mmCIF file of C-alpha atoms in Angstrom:
data_model
loop_
_atom_site.group_PDB
_atom_site.id
_atom_site.type_symbol
_atom_site.label_atom_id
_atom_site.label_comp_id
_atom_site.label_asym_id
_atom_site.label_seq_id
_atom_site.Cartn_x
_atom_site.Cartn_y
_atom_site.Cartn_z
ATOM 1 C CA GLU A 1 89.578 244.743 -74.854
ATOM 2 C CA ALA A 2 86.261 244.456 -72.628
ATOM 3 C CA GLN A 3 87.536 244.589 -69.016
ATOM 4 C CA VAL A 4 87.056 245.712 -65.570
ATOM 5 C CA THR A 5 90.020 247.566 -64.102
ATOM 6 C CA GLN A 6 90.805 248.299 -60.409
ATOM 7 C CA ASN A 7 93.168 250.417 -58.819
ATOM 8 C CA PRO A 8 95.366 250.076 -56.794
ATOM 9 C CA ARG A 9 96.070 246.459 -56.965
ATOM 10 C CA TYR A 10 97.892 246.276 -53.546
ATOM 11 C CA LEU A 11 97.770 248.919 -50.804
ATOM 12 C CA ILE A 12 99.159 248.871 -47.411
ATOM 13 C CA THR A 13 97.498 251.515 -45.043
ATOM 14 C CA VAL A 14 97.209 252.551 -41.527
ATOM 15 C CA THR A 15 94.060 252.471 -39.382
ATOM 16 C CA GLY A 16 91.881 255.650 -40.012
ATOM 17 C CA LYS A 17 93.598 256.954 -43.219
ATOM 18 C CA LYS A 18 90.831 257.385 -45.673
ATOM 19 C CA LEU A 19 91.311 255.483 -49.012
ATOM 20 C CA THR A 20 89.529 254.946 -52.294
ATOM 21 C CA VAL A 21 89.691 252.048 -54.714
ATOM 22 C CA THR A 22 88.560 252.861 -57.939
ATOM 23 C CA CYS A 23 86.811 250.488 -60.501
ATOM 24 C CA SER A 24 86.026 251.159 -64.183
ATOM 25 C CA GLN A 25 84.443 248.968 -66.826
ATOM 26 C CA ASN A 26 84.280 249.754 -70.620
ATOM 27 C CA MET A 27 81.418 247.322 -71.487
ATOM 28 C CA ASN A 28 78.637 249.781 -70.811
ATOM 29 C CA HIS A 29 77.293 247.616 -68.112
ATOM 30 C CA GLU A 30 74.613 248.977 -65.828
ATOM 31 C CA TYR A 31 75.064 246.738 -62.756
ATOM 32 C CA MET A 32 78.100 246.943 -60.712
ATOM 33 C CA SER A 33 79.079 245.364 -57.460
ATOM 34 C CA TRP A 34 81.783 245.146 -54.968
ATOM 35 C CA TYR A 35 82.941 242.018 -52.926
ATOM 36 C CA ARG A 36 85.419 241.181 -50.447
ATOM 37 C CA GLN A 37 86.980 237.628 -50.388
ATOM 38 C CA ASP A 38 88.254 236.247 -47.090
ATOM 39 C CA PRO A 39 89.675 232.669 -46.498
ATOM 40 C CA GLY A 40 87.031 230.188 -45.992
ATOM 41 C CA LEU A 41 84.077 232.775 -46.191
ATOM 42 C CA GLY A 42 83.855 232.966 -50.073
ATOM 43 C CA LEU A 43 82.882 236.401 -51.910
ATOM 44 C CA ARG A 44 80.767 238.579 -49.814
ATOM 45 C CA GLN A 45 78.850 241.511 -51.553
ATOM 46 C CA ILE A 46 79.585 244.906 -49.983
ATOM 47 C CA TYR A 47 77.441 247.192 -52.079
ATOM 48 C CA TYR A 48 75.774 247.082 -55.679
ATOM 49 C CA SER A 49 74.572 249.633 -58.027
ATOM 50 C CA MET A 50 71.908 249.021 -60.693
ATOM 51 C CA ASN A 51 72.411 252.278 -62.506
ATOM 52 C CA VAL A 52 73.830 255.748 -62.216
ATOM 53 C CA GLU A 53 73.065 257.164 -58.843
ATOM 54 C CA VAL A 54 71.356 253.895 -57.719
ATOM 55 C CA THR A 55 73.145 252.033 -55.049
ATOM 56 C CA ASP A 56 72.202 249.743 -52.360
ATOM 57 C CA LYS A 57 73.664 247.684 -49.537
ATOM 58 C CA GLY A 58 74.930 244.063 -49.879
ATOM 59 C CA ASP A 59 75.454 241.687 -47.113
ATOM 60 C CA VAL A 60 78.655 243.530 -45.458
ATOM 61 C CA PRO A 61 78.302 247.309 -45.798
ATOM 62 C CA GLU A 62 79.435 248.499 -42.638
ATOM 63 C CA GLY A 63 82.644 250.687 -42.919
ATOM 64 C CA TYR A 64 82.275 251.254 -46.700
ATOM 65 C CA LYS A 65 80.834 253.739 -48.981
ATOM 66 C CA VAL A 66 80.310 253.855 -52.764
ATOM 67 C CA SER A 67 79.183 256.222 -55.440
ATOM 68 C CA ARG A 68 78.025 255.623 -59.053
ATOM 69 C CA LYS A 69 78.247 259.283 -60.667
ATOM 70 C CA GLU A 70 79.065 257.783 -64.045
ATOM 71 C CA LYS A 71 78.022 254.380 -65.652
ATOM 72 C CA ARG A 72 81.637 253.145 -65.974
ATOM 73 C CA ASN A 73 82.980 254.157 -62.553
ATOM 74 C CA PHE A 74 82.125 252.514 -59.160
ATOM 75 C CA PRO A 75 84.657 253.649 -56.511
ATOM 76 C CA LEU A 76 84.786 252.024 -52.983
ATOM 77 C CA ILE A 77 85.688 254.466 -50.264
ATOM 78 C CA LEU A 78 86.822 253.488 -46.789
ATOM 79 C CA GLU A 79 86.443 256.613 -44.748
ATOM 80 C CA SER A 80 88.227 255.390 -41.768
ATOM 81 C CA PRO A 81 89.872 251.839 -42.390
ATOM 82 C CA SER A 82 90.248 249.322 -39.589
ATOM 83 C CA PRO A 83 92.355 246.088 -39.431
ATOM 84 C CA ASN A 84 89.181 243.805 -40.094
ATOM 85 C CA GLN A 85 88.896 245.489 -43.414
ATOM 86 C CA THR A 86 92.035 243.787 -44.454
ATOM 87 C CA SER A 87 90.918 241.648 -47.330
ATOM 88 C CA LEU A 88 90.961 240.899 -51.182
ATOM 89 C CA TYR A 89 88.386 243.273 -52.971
ATOM 90 C CA PHE A 90 86.829 242.612 -56.349
ATOM 91 C CA CYS A 91 84.743 244.851 -58.370
ATOM 92 C CA ALA A 92 82.299 243.301 -60.852
ATOM 93 C CA SER A 93 80.047 244.413 -63.571
ATOM 94 C CA THR A 94 77.164 242.469 -65.532
ATOM 95 C CA PRO A 95 75.179 243.698 -68.484
ATOM 96 C CA ARG A 96 71.761 242.408 -67.481
ATOM 97 C CA GLY A 97 71.441 242.196 -63.609
ATOM 98 C CA LEU A 98 72.840 240.654 -60.622
ATOM 99 C CA ALA A 99 71.419 237.204 -61.402
ATOM 100 C CA TYR A 100 73.459 236.880 -64.519
ATOM 101 C CA GLU A 101 77.306 236.446 -65.300
ATOM 102 C CA GLN A 102 79.533 238.805 -63.500
ATOM 103 C CA TYR A 103 82.744 240.091 -64.945
ATOM 104 C CA PHE A 104 85.264 240.602 -62.360
ATOM 105 C CA GLY A 105 88.282 242.964 -62.085
ATOM 106 C CA PRO A 106 91.750 241.700 -61.028
ATOM 107 C CA GLY A 107 91.291 242.335 -57.410
ATOM 108 C CA THR A 108 92.781 244.865 -54.948
ATOM 109 C CA ARG A 109 94.574 243.422 -51.950
ATOM 110 C CA LEU A 110 94.188 245.748 -48.967
ATOM 111 C CA THR A 111 96.251 245.480 -45.765
ATOM 112 C CA VAL A 112 95.222 247.772 -42.656
ATOM 113 C CA THR A 113 97.838 247.941 -40.026
ATOM 114 C CA SER B 1 69.348 232.754 -44.263
ATOM 115 C CA GLN B 2 70.551 231.205 -47.425
ATOM 116 C CA LYS B 3 73.602 228.961 -47.110
ATOM 117 C CA ILE B 4 75.785 227.558 -49.743
ATOM 118 C CA GLU B 5 78.123 224.483 -49.056
ATOM 119 C CA GLN B 6 80.942 223.449 -51.140
ATOM 120 C CA ASN B 7 83.417 220.869 -50.235
ATOM 121 C CA SER B 8 86.155 222.658 -48.590
ATOM 122 C CA GLU B 9 88.829 220.195 -48.929
ATOM 123 C CA ALA B 10 90.892 220.149 -52.180
ATOM 124 C CA LEU B 11 89.948 217.632 -54.720
ATOM 125 C CA ASN B 12 92.910 215.736 -56.192
ATOM 126 C CA ILE B 13 92.533 213.763 -59.393
ATOM 127 C CA GLN B 14 94.528 212.269 -62.118
ATOM 128 C CA GLU B 15 94.807 213.786 -65.608
ATOM 129 C CA GLY B 16 92.242 212.368 -68.021
ATOM 130 C CA LYS B 17 89.825 211.439 -65.310
ATOM 131 C CA THR B 18 86.351 213.207 -64.641
ATOM 132 C CA ALA B 19 86.201 215.890 -61.908
ATOM 133 C CA THR B 20 83.062 216.139 -60.052
ATOM 134 C CA LEU B 21 82.297 219.070 -57.707
ATOM 135 C CA THR B 22 79.382 219.651 -55.432
ATOM 136 C CA CYS B 23 77.460 222.533 -54.375
ATOM 137 C CA ASN B 24 74.748 222.171 -51.842
ATOM 138 C CA TYR B 25 72.384 225.082 -50.650
ATOM 139 C CA THR B 26 69.586 225.588 -48.102
ATOM 140 C CA ASN B 27 66.287 227.132 -47.811
ATOM 141 C CA TYR B 28 64.378 228.313 -50.832
ATOM 142 C CA SER B 29 65.574 227.468 -54.705
ATOM 143 C CA PRO B 30 67.356 230.000 -56.697
ATOM 144 C CA ALA B 31 66.038 230.787 -60.088
ATOM 145 C CA TYR B 32 69.737 230.313 -61.407
ATOM 146 C CA LEU B 33 73.019 229.102 -60.328
ATOM 147 C CA GLN B 34 76.352 229.861 -61.680
ATOM 148 C CA TRP B 35 79.807 228.273 -61.643
ATOM 149 C CA TYR B 36 83.042 230.326 -61.582
ATOM 150 C CA ARG B 37 86.730 229.555 -61.998
ATOM 151 C CA GLN B 38 89.273 231.392 -59.845
ATOM 152 C CA ASP B 39 93.026 231.149 -60.148
ATOM 153 C CA PRO B 40 95.372 232.240 -57.402
ATOM 154 C CA GLY B 41 95.471 235.994 -57.158
ATOM 155 C CA ARG B 42 93.075 236.687 -59.817
ATOM 156 C CA GLY B 43 89.319 237.514 -60.240
ATOM 157 C CA PRO B 44 86.647 234.814 -60.623
ATOM 158 C CA VAL B 45 85.813 234.108 -64.293
ATOM 159 C CA PHE B 46 82.305 233.098 -65.300
ATOM 160 C CA LEU B 47 81.927 229.615 -66.799
ATOM 161 C CA LEU B 48 78.311 228.462 -66.834
ATOM 162 C CA LEU B 49 74.804 229.460 -65.705
ATOM 163 C CA ILE B 50 71.911 227.126 -65.282
ATOM 164 C CA ARG B 51 68.326 227.822 -64.860
ATOM 165 C CA GLU B 52 65.940 226.281 -62.270
ATOM 166 C CA ASN B 53 64.048 224.558 -65.121
ATOM 167 C CA GLU B 54 67.224 223.098 -66.680
ATOM 168 C CA LYS B 55 68.407 219.985 -65.482
ATOM 169 C CA GLU B 56 71.665 220.064 -67.275
ATOM 170 C CA LYS B 57 73.961 222.377 -69.168
ATOM 171 C CA ARG B 58 77.284 221.699 -71.023
ATOM 172 C CA LYS B 59 79.966 223.564 -72.557
ATOM 173 C CA GLU B 60 82.850 221.648 -74.168
ATOM 174 C CA ARG B 61 84.287 219.479 -71.468
ATOM 175 C CA LEU B 62 82.056 221.105 -68.818
ATOM 176 C CA LYS B 63 78.892 219.867 -67.489
ATOM 177 C CA VAL B 64 76.587 221.278 -64.699
ATOM 178 C CA THR B 65 73.423 219.673 -63.283
ATOM 179 C CA PHE B 66 70.896 221.292 -61.220
ATOM 180 C CA ASP B 67 68.574 219.295 -58.830
ATOM 181 C CA THR B 68 66.118 221.577 -57.141
ATOM 182 C CA THR B 69 64.756 218.675 -55.215
ATOM 183 C CA LEU B 70 68.061 217.906 -53.598
ATOM 184 C CA LYS B 71 68.973 221.378 -53.533
ATOM 185 C CA GLN B 72 72.341 220.755 -55.187
ATOM 186 C CA SER B 73 74.409 221.313 -58.293
ATOM 187 C CA LEU B 74 77.204 219.093 -59.644
ATOM 188 C CA PHE B 75 79.770 220.496 -61.976
ATOM 189 C CA HIS B 76 81.751 217.950 -63.970
ATOM 190 C CA ILE B 77 85.041 218.384 -65.865
ATOM 191 C CA THR B 78 85.540 215.553 -68.271
ATOM 192 C CA ALA B 79 89.172 214.526 -69.520
ATOM 193 C CA SER B 80 90.562 216.901 -66.956
ATOM 194 C CA GLN B 81 94.043 218.428 -67.663
ATOM 195 C CA PRO B 82 96.633 220.030 -65.275
ATOM 196 C CA ALA B 83 95.495 223.433 -66.757
ATOM 197 C CA ASP B 84 92.041 222.929 -65.038
ATOM 198 C CA SER B 85 93.686 223.231 -61.594
ATOM 199 C CA ALA B 86 91.923 226.160 -59.805
ATOM 200 C CA THR B 87 89.241 226.779 -57.220
ATOM 201 C CA TYR B 88 85.824 226.683 -58.613
ATOM 202 C CA LEU B 89 83.032 228.617 -56.894
ATOM 203 C CA CYS B 90 79.201 228.238 -57.133
ATOM 204 C CA ALA B 91 76.950 231.057 -56.828
ATOM 205 C CA LEU B 92 73.313 231.386 -56.659
ATOM 206 C CA ASP B 93 70.738 234.233 -57.270
ATOM 207 C CA LEU B 94 68.504 235.356 -54.577
ATOM 208 C CA SER B 95 66.273 237.570 -56.855
ATOM 209 C CA SER B 96 63.417 235.151 -56.668
ATOM 210 C CA GLY B 97 63.300 235.771 -52.880
ATOM 211 C CA GLY B 98 63.103 239.267 -53.171
ATOM 212 C CA TYR B 99 66.788 239.980 -52.901
ATOM 213 C CA ASN B 100 68.649 241.457 -55.835
ATOM 214 C CA LYS B 101 72.054 239.758 -55.209
ATOM 215 C CA LEU B 102 74.265 236.755 -55.939
ATOM 216 C CA ILE B 103 75.860 234.802 -53.058
ATOM 217 C CA PHE B 104 78.912 232.559 -53.518
ATOM 218 C CA GLY B 105 80.142 229.642 -52.009
ATOM 219 C CA ALA B 106 83.713 229.379 -50.333
ATOM 220 C CA GLY B 107 84.875 227.272 -53.422
ATOM 221 C CA THR B 108 86.590 224.014 -53.832
ATOM 222 C CA ARG B 109 90.039 223.759 -54.783
ATOM 223 C CA LEU B 110 90.869 221.284 -57.727
ATOM 224 C CA ALA B 111 94.311 219.909 -58.420
ATOM 225 C CA VAL B 112 94.818 217.673 -61.583
ATOM 226 C CA HIS B 113 98.022 215.703 -61.483
ATOM 227 C CA PRO B 114 99.781 214.685 -64.690
#
């Protein structure tokens, strides 16, 4: 089944404790993105990647890192999480580019205390 | 900067009626506009994409219009059903403005009552 998977789905952590949210897609898509969703603000892009080893900042990259060592995986790294990073995170992939339909993962709900 | 506005209030309609959701944007016109459906606790699911040179696009009971003069897209669900209840997001592409990304509206929640 074609899908985007994320892990973990739920995470509660404390300020400053490094964490990684994994994202994997099995559709051989070149483009992948990370978004955060907060009430009333919609989805905001954190980082995106157009191919292996090619990443770029989105609208809200501060406090986040990404890597794209393999085509299928695009992990999101929070080196020192803070409470303002409490949010719902989505990974997405697209076959042709960021202007085309995005396939979203199920989401990761992160709480930083 | 580019801004997208969707009606933040929930839209409540009766089953069988047509639901119409609005997406307005400011500044330059995007090359593409997309609509997604999002159920609580789940990721958005792609529904339709319309290009700037297309005035209307249909898919089963769904219809999207794109008016670049008004800077507006309308999303219609005909013969609505309770299963259509969800939040609907519009998203527009900024690639024609030199930005390689998609920006999303906050969404409009639709509730279809039996």
